[in-house]
Amino acid sequence: MPAPVTNACLFFSFFFFLLQPTGYMENSVSYSAIEDVQLLSWENAPKYCLQLTIPGGTVLLQAANSYLRDQWFHSLQWKKKIYKYKKVLSNPSRWEVVLKEIRTLVDMALTSPLQDDSINQAPLEIVSKLLSEAIAPLLENNHPPPDLCEFFCKHCRERPRSMVVIEVFTPVVQRILKHNMDFGKCPRLRLFTQEYILALNELNAGMEVVKKFIQSMHGPTGHCPHPRVLPNLVAVCLAAIYSCYEEFINSRDNSPSLKEIRNGCQQPCDRKPTLPLRLLHPSPDLVSQEATLSEARLKSVVVASSEIHVEVERTSTAKPALTASAGNDSEPNLIDCLMVSPACSTMSIELGPQADRTLGCYVEILKLLSDYDDWRPSLASLLQPIPFPKEALAHEKFTKELKYVIQRFAEDPRQEVHSCLLSVRAGKDGWFQLYSPGGVACDDDGELFASMVHILMGSCYKTKKFLLSLAENKLGPCMLLALRGNQTMVEILCLMLEYNIIDNNDTQLQIISTLESTDVGKRMYEQLCDRQRELKELQRKGGPTRLTLPSKSTDADLARLLSSGSFGNLENLSLAFTNVTSACAEHLIKLPSLKQLNLWSTQFGDAGLRLLSEHLTMLQVLNLCETPVTDAGLLALSSMKSLCSLNMNSTKLSADTYEDLKAKLPNLKEVDVRYTEAW
């Protein structure tokens, strides 16, 4: 098929019949000056000629053959009409005329015999300019309606490199992210934003363009001025990542996908009866009825669909139900295999090219979001309940890429960030469990696990509850890492012994052997033994029953005093008007008979209160007047059931926390809440 003429003006040789019979053109003729183009059809006309009508005369353009003549003819017609439409649409006076001209322009592009990218690109450029000048100002202050969102999404998918994406859609998406309040009510806005970001990723610079867009949304300062940007970006990322595993997820219950719903297939009877994910070939060991459960092994089994490739490797711990089901003609499906969690040692999911690009783009965005200090606390909170489908968590590539985000949480010194590594409620796994040895995402022999334990233990999590959970669920990995010389795990094992977390004597001896197998472990265990001897001496019966430290005393002064003799009889300790901090709590919890503690006007804070609440359960009188404690620490006092007198005068106590403490402390009789919100 002929291709269009692309030069701005005609530079070909032709005959100018009205002014001179033969010769070459001295001056070029612009496309806009051509009034009409015709093929010569009269009798005895020159062969392969075009007739161009221009102001003041007629020009004949002669080609060497009919193909070249047709090429010139269609190209000149196309250029002439394009100039016309550009002129009409650049100065729209009546919108009905503009709409008519746009339709004519599109029809001409669809029916033209020319085959070239510029044939379809030219109308798009004209319409893009029209959108930029006429519609973009409206969209900067208003969200696009659903139908327009659908058109924008289609344009992003089909023309990701179009200038419309940058010039027209960018301010629209920026407004959506800054001001949208609920994607649930406007799902097409989220889909449009999702497609827009994917279109940016298709540009030559790729993720660099996406990174600059994220930077523009955050702003140049250290604090983003728009509170809705982060949750909206996270919502877009979660929806995009979920869509990558949509086919896999729908295979669970054979439910229709979003694509099928859009195509009108909403009833189960409308769908194909076959499941998209099936075991293609069972292992011969599965069908062996003579093998015992201890000898049976399940080899690698491949499960595939049009978009997802899954490989499951199972061990001899497979459940009897799975082994029995393989004896009949029916094949076990993938979900049945996945539900046997002890039997799944590895699972790799291979996405299609488009889903893989989408996943890579949006995981990179999550990584970019985690790099901003002001966004990290909210991001950690949004991701704490693990909002990803289990298919994504079983995807090695996904969890490996997401590991960067979890590391950023683990490195952040703020408690509000790294505390989100733990599960949001009991019985549910959090990132701590997911990336710990034995978790489905662990691929580094516990390196990330050790750093997570280090940051958690370094804040306010040096508690019996946390150590007990490690002893019950992760003692093996802790001992293994301690055996390899990991200092954090050596400290953990020493604390387990110091706080009597381990009851079993054999396990205690095994921990001691592990500690003595490395130089760092041997050194810390010797220090533990020294502290135990000092503790035994400290808790030996004897010494004063009442003790008051001089004002301006420090944590070191208290530690030096308590190491000087026996304080097993100490019941009343006053640290009022001293300079002690939460660090002294490690010494206070060693006093077995302590019942009254005065911390008036000290720097004792929330971390110390948490430690006291777990060890000094027999404390009856506590004075926290004029201390920097807040609701976060005061709530921990609810476990000190023996408290009968509590002074919280001039603290950051709230009314809700006060009501909660009154309900949980039945023996509380004397309370001072003056100069607080609860007063």
PDB file of C-alpha atoms in Angstrom, residues 60 75 133 170 191 242 292 362 509:
ATOM      1  CA  LEU A  60       0.431  19.149 -13.150  1.00  0.00           C
ATOM      2  CA  SER A  75      -0.623  11.565   0.509  1.00  0.00           C
ATOM      3  CA  GLU A 133      -6.618  23.394  25.836  1.00  0.00           C
ATOM      4  CA  THR A 170      -0.725  14.192  34.723  1.00  0.00           C
ATOM      5  CA  LEU A 191      -8.026   2.055  37.671  1.00  0.00           C
ATOM      6  CA  TYR A 242      -3.783  -8.086  43.324  1.00  0.00           C
ATOM      7  CA  THR A 292       3.660 -46.406  53.844  1.00  0.00           C
ATOM      8  CA  TYR A 362       4.245  -1.400  41.635  1.00  0.00           C
ATOM      9  CA  LEU A 509      21.689 -27.202  78.993  1.00  0.00           C
TER      10      LEU A 509
END
